[in-house]
Amino acid sequence: MKYKELVEIYEKLEKTSKRLEKTFIISEFLKKIKKEDLEEIINLLRGNVFPVWEEKKIGVSEKLVIKSISRIAGINDKEIEKKWAKIGDLGKVAEELIKNKKQTSLEEKELNLNKVFENLRKLASLEGEGTVDKKVGLISELLSNAQPIEARYIVRTILEDLRIGVAESTLRDAIVWAYLGKELKIKYINENLELEDRKNYDFIIERTQYNYDLCNDFVEVAKNIIEYGIDFHKKTKLSGGKPINVMLYPKAESIEDGFKSVGKPAAIEQKYDGFRLLLIKYKGKINLFTRRLENVTKQFPDIVMLTEEQIKGDDFILDSETIAVNSNGQWLPFQALSQRIKRKYDIQDIIKKIPIIIRIFDVVKYNNENLMEKPFIERRKLLEKIVKKSNKFDIAEQIITDNLEEAKKFYEKSLISGNEGIMMKDLNGKYQPGRRVGYGVKIKPILETLDLIIVAAEWGTGKRSKWLSSFTLSTIDKESFLEIGKVGTGIKEKSEEGVSFKELTRLLKPLIIEEKGRIVKLKPKIVVEVAYEEIQKSTTYTSGFALRFPRILGIKEDRRPKDVNDITSINNIFIKQRNRFIK
Ligand code: AMP
């Protein structure tokens, strides 16, 4: 297949902001493509060449791309940077420069989809000496054969910023429309979705999402549906060593409400203030994933060893929390763990400096058996059997009770020992991946902090002119970001004191997508924990809310943009807080 055919789809998708139309465009395209191109196309539609959890990343900097464009267009780096600052999109810069170049040269070869995919994958596997030249070589090879419009998307894919607005849910629906459209009698007419059986359609979409939650791989989902048709969900299984989307827990306002949600008696556990980790062993090999599906196996050889030594079995998925401790064994706040996650070298040193402990709280798969449908109490019993306990590596502390006083005591004890609160869990609850379903709830003291995403920032002035110093925070509403305020406090001058301007600038600079004066627009990637005095109604920000005295407490490396506090949860806190003031 020609790369041009995919590029035509990219263009159509970029031109519309309507979700249904995007779904239609993709589904019509998927219907046409050959089976052997499926993997490449599905990945490239998401702007990647691997599933999200793959350790390998394209990992090419803007600088390198500029170098490659410069080589092909015969224009120096500085000129390209200037154009980039003006247009704000290196893809479009490449497009324009190649257009100019093409007018003067005749040579032309049509780019093949496989060739593009192959070079992009090679970019991800290059390591060691001479890498920079090889990378520039691979990119230049593609650009020299690309039509201007193809160059736009090649560059954007390399920078992992495709800008065609295809959300996970859009691709999911498009797969259903493409391969089950006939069975479900899906009709897309006049920009409307017409269904004869909405209930069945919703059911199939829900099962498709479930399938995705089990593997985080749309290629696997599409192949399942193609192979098994409308009954694919009966065959859906937990396959291989792929990470699942973890189960999430809604919040309960009090222990009484908690009992109402999960029933009596309930399992009550400490809510450890650490970092969620999936411990996955498949074919004897252990991999560790965060809840945002980053593979952190290399950063935690200590956890790999403990898992190897203290869990019986060769095939499992366990859900756990990792907590950092100091040399006296006291638990440290979340920030300490961030250092462990970021560290890519001298791992042994940092293992000694910031030791960790693990508390396992669920088992999802064991010896090739999917346990998600089994009651929680049985899963817990299995944990008791397969975990060899030690101080460092244990299962979550738990009581089972129907007694309010006993539960309250456990909550207090949990808070005193430095935990965030408690979890209350339904003894008969399933494990529902990727959802807040109420098989378990969390309870923590009000007013809670918010997880928000940084979407814009401002360069500082005076001695802070090298740093981004004011940050615009957003909440989400489904897939769109809504601003809720600006924050410049809580950030430190020196990194030893906490999150520093320098660190935030380092993290955010590569995410700049547009620069106007001192204001920069950012790719929504960095999630921060924010404390505040009060949430107020406001017409200044698109969310309709503003935060009084916001301050950044830390960076939440384990959160994805879609995991932040959404507008509904902010509205709930707003109402709750108003009631608090009235009382
Ligand atoms: P929150 O981060 O406030 O949404 O609370 C849910 C998180 O608490 C989970 O994602 C886990 O990372 C963490 N957690 C700590 N202890 C437990 C536990 N015993 N059971 C389940 N989750 C826990």
Coordinates of C-alpha atoms and ligand atoms in Angstrom, one line a residue:
M1 CA 0.0 0.0 0.0
K2 CA 1.1 3.5 -0.7
Y3 CA 1.8 5.8 2.3
K4 CA -0.1 8.4 0.3
E5 CA -3.4 6.5 0.9
L6 CA -3.0 6.8 4.7
V7 CA -2.0 10.4 4.4
E8 CA -5.2 11.2 2.5
I9 CA -7.1 9.8 5.6
Y10 CA -4.9 11.9 8.0
E11 CA -5.9 15.0 6.0
K12 CA -9.6 14.2 6.1
L13 CA -9.4 13.6 9.9
E14 CA -7.5 16.8 10.5
K15 CA -10.1 18.8 8.6
T16 CA -13.0 17.7 10.8
S17 CA -13.5 18.0 14.5
K18 CA -16.7 15.9 14.5
R19 CA -16.2 12.6 16.3
L20 CA -18.8 10.6 14.4
E21 CA -17.3 11.8 11.1
K22 CA -13.8 10.8 12.2
T23 CA -15.2 7.4 13.1
F24 CA -16.8 7.1 9.7
I25 CA -13.7 8.1 7.8
I26 CA -11.5 5.6 9.7
S27 CA -14.1 2.8 9.4
E28 CA -14.5 3.2 5.7
F29 CA -10.7 3.1 5.4
L30 CA -10.3 0.0 7.6
K31 CA -12.9 -1.8 5.4
K32 CA -10.6 -1.3 2.4
I33 CA -7.3 -2.3 3.7
K34 CA -5.5 -5.6 3.3
K35 CA -5.2 -7.8 6.4
E36 CA -1.4 -7.7 6.2
D37 CA -1.4 -3.9 6.5
L38 CA -3.7 -3.9 9.6
E39 CA -1.1 -3.7 12.3
E40 CA 0.8 -0.9 10.6
I41 CA -2.3 1.1 9.9
I42 CA -3.9 0.8 13.3
N43 CA -0.7 1.8 15.0
L44 CA 0.0 4.7 12.6
L45 CA -3.6 6.0 13.0
R46 CA -2.8 6.4 16.7
G47 CA 0.5 8.1 15.6
N48 CA 2.7 5.4 16.8
V49 CA 4.5 2.2 15.6
F50 CA 4.0 0.2 18.8
P51 CA 1.2 -0.4 21.3
V52 CA 1.2 2.2 24.0
W53 CA 3.0 0.0 26.6
E54 CA 5.9 -1.0 24.4
E55 CA 9.2 -0.1 26.0
K56 CA 10.6 1.0 22.7
K57 CA 9.7 4.5 21.7
I58 CA 10.6 6.4 18.5
G59 CA 12.4 8.8 20.8
V60 CA 13.7 11.4 18.3
S61 CA 14.2 15.0 19.4
E62 CA 13.1 18.1 17.4
K63 CA 16.7 19.0 16.9
L64 CA 17.4 15.8 15.1
V65 CA 14.4 16.2 12.9
I66 CA 15.5 19.8 12.1
K67 CA 18.9 18.3 11.1
S68 CA 17.2 15.9 8.8
I69 CA 15.0 18.5 7.2
S70 CA 18.0 20.7 6.7
R71 CA 19.9 17.9 4.9
I72 CA 17.0 17.3 2.5
A73 CA 15.9 20.9 1.9
G74 CA 19.4 22.4 1.8
I75 CA 18.6 25.1 4.3
N76 CA 20.5 25.6 7.6
D77 CA 19.1 24.7 11.0
K78 CA 18.7 28.2 12.2
E79 CA 16.4 29.1 9.3
I80 CA 14.3 26.1 10.0
E81 CA 14.1 26.9 13.7
K82 CA 12.9 30.4 12.8
K83 CA 10.2 29.0 10.6
W84 CA 9.2 26.6 13.3
A85 CA 8.8 29.4 15.8
K86 CA 6.6 31.2 13.4
I87 CA 4.4 28.3 12.2
G88 CA 4.5 26.3 15.5
D89 CA 4.5 22.9 13.7
L90 CA 7.6 21.2 12.4
G91 CA 5.5 19.0 10.2
K92 CA 4.2 22.0 8.3
V93 CA 7.7 23.4 8.1
A94 CA 9.0 20.2 6.5
E95 CA 6.0 20.3 4.1
E96 CA 6.7 23.9 3.0
L97 CA 10.4 23.4 2.5
I98 CA 10.0 20.2 0.6
K99 CA 7.4 21.8 -1.6
N100 CA 9.9 24.5 -2.5
K101 CA 12.6 21.9 -3.1
K102 CA 10.4 19.7 -5.3
Q103 CA 9.9 22.5 -7.8
T104 CA 13.5 22.4 -8.6
S105 CA 14.2 18.6 -8.6
L106 CA 12.7 15.9 -10.7
E107 CA 13.6 12.8 -8.9
E108 CA 10.6 11.0 -7.4
K109 CA 9.8 7.7 -5.9
E110 CA 6.5 6.8 -4.3
L111 CA 6.7 6.1 -0.6
N112 CA 5.5 2.7 0.5
L113 CA 3.6 2.3 3.8
N114 CA 5.8 -0.6 4.8
K115 CA 8.9 1.4 4.2
V116 CA 7.7 4.3 6.4
F117 CA 6.7 1.9 9.1
E118 CA 10.0 0.0 8.9
N119 CA 12.2 3.1 9.2
L120 CA 10.1 4.5 12.1
R121 CA 10.5 1.1 13.9
K122 CA 14.2 1.2 13.2
L123 CA 14.5 4.6 14.8
A124 CA 13.2 3.1 18.0
S125 CA 15.6 0.3 18.1
L126 CA 18.8 2.2 17.5
E127 CA 21.2 2.4 20.4
G128 CA 24.8 3.2 21.2
E129 CA 27.5 4.8 19.1
G130 CA 26.8 6.5 15.8
T131 CA 23.1 6.6 16.6
V132 CA 22.5 10.2 15.7
D133 CA 23.9 9.8 12.2
K134 CA 21.9 6.7 11.6
K135 CA 18.7 8.3 12.8
V136 CA 19.2 11.3 10.6
G137 CA 19.9 8.9 7.7
L138 CA 16.6 7.0 8.3
I139 CA 14.6 10.2 8.5
S140 CA 16.3 11.8 5.6
E141 CA 15.7 8.7 3.5
L142 CA 11.9 9.1 4.1
L143 CA 11.8 12.8 3.6
S144 CA 13.8 12.7 0.4
N145 CA 11.1 10.5 -1.2
A146 CA 8.2 12.2 0.4
Q147 CA 5.6 14.4 -1.2
P148 CA 5.3 17.7 0.8
I149 CA 2.0 16.5 2.5
E150 CA 3.6 13.2 3.3
A151 CA 6.5 15.0 5.0
R152 CA 4.1 16.8 7.2
Y153 CA 2.8 13.6 8.7
I154 CA 6.1 11.7 8.7
V155 CA 7.6 14.5 10.9
R156 CA 4.6 14.7 13.2
T157 CA 4.6 10.9 13.6
I158 CA 8.3 10.9 14.5
L159 CA 7.7 13.6 17.1
E160 CA 4.7 11.7 18.4
D161 CA 2.4 14.6 17.7
L162 CA 0.1 13.6 14.9
R163 CA -2.6 16.3 15.5
I164 CA -5.4 14.5 13.8
G165 CA -7.5 14.2 16.9
V166 CA -8.2 10.5 17.0
A167 CA -9.0 9.5 20.6
E168 CA -8.9 5.9 21.8
S169 CA -12.7 5.7 21.8
T170 CA -12.9 6.9 18.2
L171 CA -10.6 4.2 17.0
R172 CA -12.5 1.6 19.1
D173 CA -15.8 2.6 17.5
A174 CA -14.3 2.7 14.0
I175 CA -13.1 -0.9 14.4
V176 CA -16.7 -1.9 15.4
W177 CA -18.2 0.0 12.5
A178 CA -15.8 -1.5 10.0
Y179 CA -16.0 -5.1 11.0
L180 CA -19.4 -5.5 12.6
G181 CA -21.2 -2.7 10.7
K182 CA -23.4 -5.1 8.8
E183 CA -24.4 -7.3 11.7
L184 CA -25.2 -4.3 13.8
K185 CA -27.0 -2.5 10.9
I186 CA -24.9 0.6 11.5
K187 CA -25.9 3.5 9.2
Y188 CA -24.1 6.8 9.2
I189 CA -26.4 9.2 7.3
N190 CA -26.3 13.1 7.3
E191 CA -23.7 13.1 10.1
N192 CA -26.0 11.0 12.2
L193 CA -25.6 7.5 13.5
E194 CA -28.7 5.5 12.9
L195 CA -29.2 2.2 14.7
E196 CA -31.9 -0.4 14.7
D197 CA -30.8 -1.9 18.0
R198 CA -29.0 0.7 20.1
K199 CA -28.8 -1.6 23.1
N200 CA -26.9 -4.3 21.3
Y201 CA -24.6 -1.7 19.7
D202 CA -23.8 -0.2 23.2
F203 CA -23.2 -3.7 24.4
I204 CA -20.8 -4.5 21.6
I205 CA -18.9 -1.2 22.1
E206 CA -18.7 -1.9 25.8
R207 CA -17.3 -5.4 25.1
T208 CA -14.8 -4.0 22.6
Q209 CA -13.6 -1.5 25.3
Y210 CA -13.3 -4.5 27.7
N211 CA -11.2 -6.4 25.2
Y212 CA -9.0 -3.3 24.8
D213 CA -8.7 -2.9 28.6
L214 CA -7.3 -6.4 28.8
C215 CA -4.5 -5.8 26.3
N216 CA -4.1 -2.1 25.4
D217 CA -3.6 -3.1 21.9
F218 CA -6.1 -2.2 19.1
V219 CA -4.4 -4.5 16.7
E220 CA -5.3 -7.5 18.9
V221 CA -8.8 -6.2 19.3
A222 CA -9.3 -5.7 15.6
K223 CA -7.9 -9.2 14.9
N224 CA -10.3 -10.7 17.5
I225 CA -13.3 -9.1 15.9
I226 CA -12.3 -10.0 12.4
E227 CA -11.7 -13.7 13.4
Y228 CA -14.7 -14.3 15.6
G229 CA -17.2 -11.8 14.4
I230 CA -20.1 -10.6 16.5
D231 CA -19.4 -13.3 19.2
F232 CA -15.8 -12.1 19.6
H233 CA -16.4 -11.2 23.3
K234 CA -17.0 -14.8 24.2
K235 CA -13.5 -15.6 23.1
T236 CA -11.9 -12.5 24.6
K237 CA -9.1 -13.6 26.9
L238 CA -6.2 -12.2 28.9
S239 CA -3.4 -12.9 26.5
G240 CA 0.3 -12.9 26.9
G241 CA 2.2 -10.5 29.0
K242 CA 0.4 -7.4 27.9
P243 CA -0.6 -4.9 30.7
I244 CA -4.3 -4.4 31.5
N245 CA -6.0 -1.1 32.3
V246 CA -6.2 -1.3 36.1
M247 CA -9.5 -1.1 38.0
L248 CA -10.2 2.3 39.5
Y249 CA -12.1 3.1 42.7
P250 CA -14.6 5.9 43.1
K251 CA -14.6 8.0 46.2
A252 CA -16.9 7.5 49.2
E253 CA -17.6 10.4 51.5
S254 CA -17.6 8.4 54.7
I255 CA -17.3 4.9 56.0
E256 CA -21.1 4.7 56.3
D257 CA -21.4 5.5 52.6
G258 CA -18.6 3.0 51.9
F259 CA -20.5 0.2 53.5
K260 CA -23.6 1.3 51.4
S261 CA -21.5 0.9 48.2
V262 CA -19.7 -2.3 48.9
G263 CA -22.0 -4.1 51.3
K264 CA -21.4 -5.7 54.7
P265 CA -19.2 -7.2 55.8
A266 CA -16.5 -5.4 53.7
A267 CA -12.8 -5.8 53.3
I268 CA -11.0 -2.7 54.5
E269 CA -7.4 -2.0 53.5
Q270 CA -4.9 0.6 54.1
K271 CA -4.6 3.1 51.2
Y272 CA -0.9 3.3 50.7
D273 CA 0.4 6.6 49.3
G274 CA 2.7 5.3 46.7
F275 CA 2.8 4.3 43.1
R276 CA 0.6 1.6 41.5
L277 CA 2.4 -1.2 39.8
L278 CA 1.3 -4.2 37.8
L279 CA 3.7 -7.1 38.4
I280 CA 3.4 -9.3 35.3
K281 CA 5.1 -12.6 34.8
Y282 CA 4.7 -14.4 31.5
K283 CA 6.7 -17.3 30.2
G284 CA 8.9 -16.9 33.2
K285 CA 9.8 -13.3 32.4
I286 CA 8.8 -10.4 34.8
N287 CA 7.7 -7.0 33.6
L288 CA 6.5 -4.0 35.7
F289 CA 4.1 -1.5 34.4
T290 CA 2.7 1.7 35.9
R291 CA -0.9 2.5 35.7
R292 CA -0.2 4.7 32.7
L293 CA 1.4 1.6 31.1
E294 CA 5.0 2.7 31.2
N295 CA 7.3 -0.2 31.4
V296 CA 9.5 0.5 34.5
T297 CA 11.1 -3.0 34.8
K298 CA 14.6 -1.5 34.3
Q299 CA 14.2 1.0 37.0
F300 CA 13.2 -1.5 39.6
P301 CA 15.5 -4.6 39.5
D302 CA 14.9 -4.9 43.3
I303 CA 11.1 -5.4 42.7
V304 CA 11.8 -7.9 39.9
M305 CA 14.0 -9.9 42.3
L306 CA 11.4 -9.8 45.2
T307 CA 8.7 -10.8 42.7
E308 CA 10.9 -13.7 41.5
E309 CA 11.7 -14.9 45.0
Q310 CA 8.4 -14.3 46.8
I311 CA 5.7 -15.2 44.4
K312 CA 5.0 -18.8 43.5
G313 CA 4.2 -19.5 39.8
D314 CA 5.4 -18.6 36.3
D315 CA 2.4 -16.8 34.9
F316 CA 0.5 -14.0 36.7
I317 CA -0.7 -10.5 36.8
L318 CA -0.7 -8.9 40.3
D319 CA -1.9 -5.4 41.2
S320 CA 0.1 -3.6 43.9
E321 CA 1.3 -0.4 45.4
T322 CA 5.0 0.5 45.8
I323 CA 6.0 2.9 48.6
A324 CA 9.4 4.6 49.2
V325 CA 10.9 4.3 52.6
N326 CA 13.9 6.1 54.3
S327 CA 16.8 4.3 56.0
N328 CA 14.7 4.1 59.2
G329 CA 12.0 2.3 57.4
Q330 CA 9.6 5.4 57.6
W331 CA 7.3 5.8 54.6
L332 CA 8.2 8.7 52.3
P333 CA 5.8 10.8 50.2
F334 CA 5.2 10.1 46.6
Q335 CA 7.9 12.5 45.3
A336 CA 10.7 10.3 46.5
L337 CA 9.5 7.5 44.2
S338 CA 9.5 9.9 41.2
Q339 CA 13.3 10.0 41.5
R340 CA 13.4 6.2 41.2
I341 CA 11.2 6.2 38.2
K342 CA 13.2 8.9 36.4
R343 CA 16.5 7.3 37.0
K344 CA 17.9 5.5 34.0
Y345 CA 21.5 5.0 35.2
D346 CA 23.4 4.1 38.4
I347 CA 20.3 2.2 39.4
Q348 CA 22.1 0.3 42.2
D349 CA 23.0 3.5 43.9
I350 CA 19.5 4.8 44.0
I351 CA 18.1 1.4 45.1
K352 CA 20.2 1.9 48.3
K353 CA 19.3 5.6 48.7
I354 CA 15.6 5.2 48.2
P355 CA 14.5 1.7 49.1
I356 CA 11.0 0.6 48.4
I357 CA 8.4 -1.7 49.8
I358 CA 5.5 -3.5 48.0
R359 CA 2.0 -4.1 49.1
I360 CA 0.0 -6.4 46.8
F361 CA -3.7 -6.0 46.9
D362 CA -5.1 -8.0 44.0
V363 CA -4.5 -10.9 41.6
V364 CA -6.0 -10.7 38.1
K365 CA -4.5 -13.7 36.4
Y366 CA -2.8 -16.8 37.7
N367 CA -1.4 -19.8 35.9
N368 CA -3.1 -18.8 32.7
E369 CA -6.5 -18.4 34.4
N370 CA -8.3 -15.1 34.2
L371 CA -9.6 -14.4 37.7
M372 CA -11.4 -11.1 37.0
E373 CA -14.8 -12.6 37.3
K374 CA -14.0 -14.4 40.6
P375 CA -15.2 -12.7 43.9
F376 CA -12.6 -10.5 45.5
I377 CA -12.5 -12.7 48.7
E378 CA -11.3 -15.7 46.6
R379 CA -8.7 -13.6 44.8
R380 CA -7.4 -12.5 48.2
K381 CA -7.3 -16.0 49.5
L382 CA -5.2 -17.0 46.5
L383 CA -2.8 -14.0 47.3
E384 CA -2.4 -15.4 50.8
K385 CA -1.3 -18.7 49.3
I386 CA 1.1 -17.5 46.6
V387 CA 2.9 -14.6 48.3
K388 CA 5.8 -15.4 50.6
K389 CA 5.5 -12.5 53.0
S390 CA 8.3 -10.3 54.3
N391 CA 8.5 -6.7 55.6
K392 CA 9.5 -5.5 52.2
F393 CA 7.1 -7.5 50.2
D394 CA 3.7 -8.3 51.6
I395 CA 0.0 -8.2 50.8
A396 CA -2.0 -5.2 51.8
E397 CA -3.0 -5.0 55.5
Q398 CA -6.7 -5.9 55.7
I399 CA -9.6 -6.4 58.1
I400 CA -13.0 -7.8 57.3
T401 CA -15.7 -6.2 59.3
D402 CA -19.3 -5.0 59.3
N403 CA -18.7 -2.9 62.4
L404 CA -18.6 0.9 62.0
E405 CA -16.4 1.5 65.1
E406 CA -13.9 -1.1 64.1
A407 CA -13.7 0.4 60.6
K408 CA -13.2 3.9 62.0
K409 CA -10.4 2.7 64.2
F410 CA -8.7 1.1 61.2
Y411 CA -9.1 4.4 59.3
E412 CA -7.5 6.4 62.1
K413 CA -4.7 3.9 62.4
S414 CA -4.1 4.0 58.7
L415 CA -3.9 7.8 58.6
I416 CA -1.6 7.9 61.7
S417 CA 0.9 5.5 60.0
G418 CA 1.2 8.0 57.1
N419 CA -1.3 6.5 54.7
E420 CA -3.7 8.4 52.5
G421 CA -6.8 6.8 53.9
I422 CA -8.5 3.4 53.4
M423 CA -10.0 1.3 50.7
M424 CA -13.3 -0.5 51.2
K425 CA -13.9 -3.5 49.0
D426 CA -16.9 -5.6 48.1
L427 CA -16.0 -9.2 49.1
N428 CA -18.0 -10.5 46.1
G429 CA -16.7 -7.8 43.7
K430 CA -15.2 -8.6 40.4
Y431 CA -12.1 -7.0 38.9
Q432 CA -13.4 -4.6 36.3
P433 CA -10.5 -3.3 34.3
G434 CA -10.3 0.4 33.4
R435 CA -13.4 1.5 35.3
R436 CA -14.6 3.1 38.5
V437 CA -17.3 0.6 39.2
G438 CA -17.8 0.6 42.9
Y439 CA -16.5 -2.9 43.7
G440 CA -14.2 -0.9 45.9
V441 CA -14.2 2.7 47.1
K442 CA -11.5 4.9 48.5
I443 CA -11.9 7.1 51.5
K444 CA -9.6 10.0 52.3
P445 CA -10.0 13.2 54.2
I446 CA -11.4 16.3 52.6
L447 CA -10.5 18.7 51.1
E448 CA -8.6 16.5 48.8
T449 CA -5.9 17.7 46.4
L450 CA -6.6 17.7 42.7
D451 CA -4.6 16.1 39.9
L452 CA -4.6 18.5 37.0
I453 CA -2.8 18.8 33.7
I454 CA -0.5 21.6 32.5
V455 CA -1.7 22.9 29.1
A456 CA 0.2 26.2 28.9
A457 CA 2.9 28.2 30.6
E458 CA 4.6 31.5 30.6
W459 CA 8.3 32.3 30.5
G460 CA 9.5 34.1 33.6
T461 CA 11.1 37.5 33.8
G462 CA 14.3 38.8 35.4
K463 CA 16.3 36.0 37.1
R464 CA 13.6 33.5 36.1
S465 CA 13.7 34.4 32.4
K466 CA 15.2 31.0 31.5
W467 CA 12.4 29.2 33.3
L468 CA 8.7 28.6 32.6
S469 CA 7.2 30.1 35.7
S470 CA 3.5 30.3 35.5
F471 CA 1.4 27.3 34.6
T472 CA -2.1 27.0 33.2
L473 CA -3.9 24.0 34.7
S474 CA -6.7 22.0 33.1
T475 CA -9.3 19.5 34.1
I476 CA -11.0 17.3 31.5
D477 CA -14.5 16.7 30.2
K478 CA -14.5 13.4 28.3
E479 CA -11.7 14.2 25.8
S480 CA -11.4 18.0 25.9
F481 CA -9.3 20.0 28.3
L482 CA -10.9 22.8 30.3
E483 CA -8.8 25.4 32.0
I484 CA -9.3 26.0 35.7
G485 CA -6.5 28.4 36.7
K486 CA -2.9 29.4 36.8
V487 CA -0.3 28.5 39.3
G488 CA 3.1 29.8 40.1
T489 CA 3.5 28.9 43.7
G490 CA 4.6 25.7 45.4
I491 CA 7.4 25.5 42.9
K492 CA 10.9 25.7 44.4
E493 CA 14.0 27.6 43.3
K494 CA 16.2 24.6 44.2
S495 CA 15.5 21.0 43.2
E496 CA 16.4 19.6 46.6
E497 CA 13.4 21.4 48.1
G498 CA 10.8 19.7 45.9
V499 CA 9.5 20.3 42.4
S500 CA 11.7 23.1 40.9
F501 CA 11.2 25.6 38.1
K502 CA 14.2 24.1 36.4
E503 CA 12.7 20.6 36.5
L504 CA 9.3 21.7 35.3
T505 CA 10.9 23.7 32.5
R506 CA 13.0 20.6 31.5
L507 CA 9.9 18.4 31.4
L508 CA 7.7 20.9 29.6
K509 CA 10.1 22.4 27.0
P510 CA 9.9 19.5 24.7
L511 CA 6.1 19.7 24.8
I512 CA 5.9 23.2 23.5
I513 CA 3.5 23.3 20.4
E514 CA 3.1 27.0 20.0
E515 CA 4.9 30.1 21.3
K516 CA 3.4 33.6 21.3
G517 CA 5.5 36.2 23.2
R518 CA 6.1 34.8 26.6
I519 CA 3.2 32.4 26.5
V520 CA 3.6 28.8 25.3
K521 CA 1.0 26.2 24.5
L522 CA 1.9 22.7 25.6
K523 CA 1.1 19.2 24.6
P524 CA -1.1 17.9 27.5
K525 CA 1.2 15.4 29.2
I526 CA 2.4 16.5 32.6
V527 CA 0.0 15.9 35.5
V528 CA 0.6 17.7 38.8
E529 CA -1.0 17.4 42.2
V530 CA -2.4 20.7 43.3
A531 CA -3.6 22.0 46.7
Y532 CA -5.9 25.0 47.1
E533 CA -8.0 26.9 49.6
E534 CA -11.3 26.8 47.7
I535 CA -12.9 26.1 44.4
Q536 CA -14.8 29.1 43.1
K537 CA -17.2 29.7 40.2
S538 CA -15.5 31.7 37.5
T539 CA -16.1 33.1 34.0
T540 CA -12.3 33.5 33.4
Y541 CA -11.6 29.9 32.7
T542 CA -13.3 27.5 30.3
S543 CA -14.2 25.0 33.1
G544 CA -16.3 27.6 34.8
F545 CA -14.3 27.2 37.9
A546 CA -11.1 28.7 39.4
L547 CA -8.9 27.7 42.3
R548 CA -8.2 30.0 45.1
F549 CA -4.5 30.0 46.2
P550 CA -3.5 27.0 44.2
R551 CA 0.0 25.5 44.8
I552 CA 1.8 22.6 43.2
L553 CA 2.6 19.8 45.6
G554 CA 4.3 17.5 43.1
I555 CA 4.4 15.9 39.7
K556 CA 2.3 12.8 39.2
E557 CA 4.4 10.6 36.9
D558 CA 2.0 7.7 37.2
R559 CA -1.0 9.6 35.8
R560 CA -2.1 10.0 32.2
P561 CA -4.0 13.1 31.1
K562 CA -7.2 11.1 31.1
D563 CA -6.7 10.1 34.8
V564 CA -6.9 13.7 36.1
N565 CA -9.8 15.0 38.1
D566 CA -12.6 15.5 35.6
I567 CA -15.1 18.3 35.6
T568 CA -17.7 16.1 37.3
S569 CA -15.4 15.4 40.2
I570 CA -14.6 19.0 40.5
N571 CA -18.2 20.0 40.5
N572 CA -18.8 17.4 43.3
I573 CA -16.0 18.8 45.4
F574 CA -17.4 22.3 44.8
I575 CA -20.8 21.3 46.1
K576 CA -19.4 19.4 49.0
Q577 CA -17.2 22.4 50.0
R578 CA -20.1 24.8 49.7
N579 CA -22.1 22.6 52.1
R580 CA -19.1 22.7 54.4
F581 CA -19.1 26.5 54.4
I582 CA -22.8 26.7 55.0
K583 CA -22.6 24.4 58.0
Ligands
AMP1 P1 -6.6 7.5 44.0 O1 -5.2 7.6 43.6 O2 -6.9 8.5 45.0 O3 -7.5 7.4 42.8 O4 -6.8 6.1 44.8 C1 -6.6 4.9 44.2 C2 -5.2 4.4 44.2 O5 -4.8 4.0 45.6 C3 -5.0 3.1 43.5 O6 -4.8 3.4 42.1 C4 -3.7 2.6 44.1 O7 -2.6 3.1 43.4 C5 -3.7 3.1 45.5 N1 -3.8 2.1 46.6 C6 -3.2 2.2 47.7 N2 -3.5 1.2 48.5 C7 -4.4 0.4 47.9 C8 -5.2 -0.8 48.2 N3 -5.0 -1.4 49.4 N4 -6.0 -1.2 47.3 C9 -6.2 -0.6 46.1 N5 -5.5 0.5 45.7 C10 -4.7 1.0 46.6

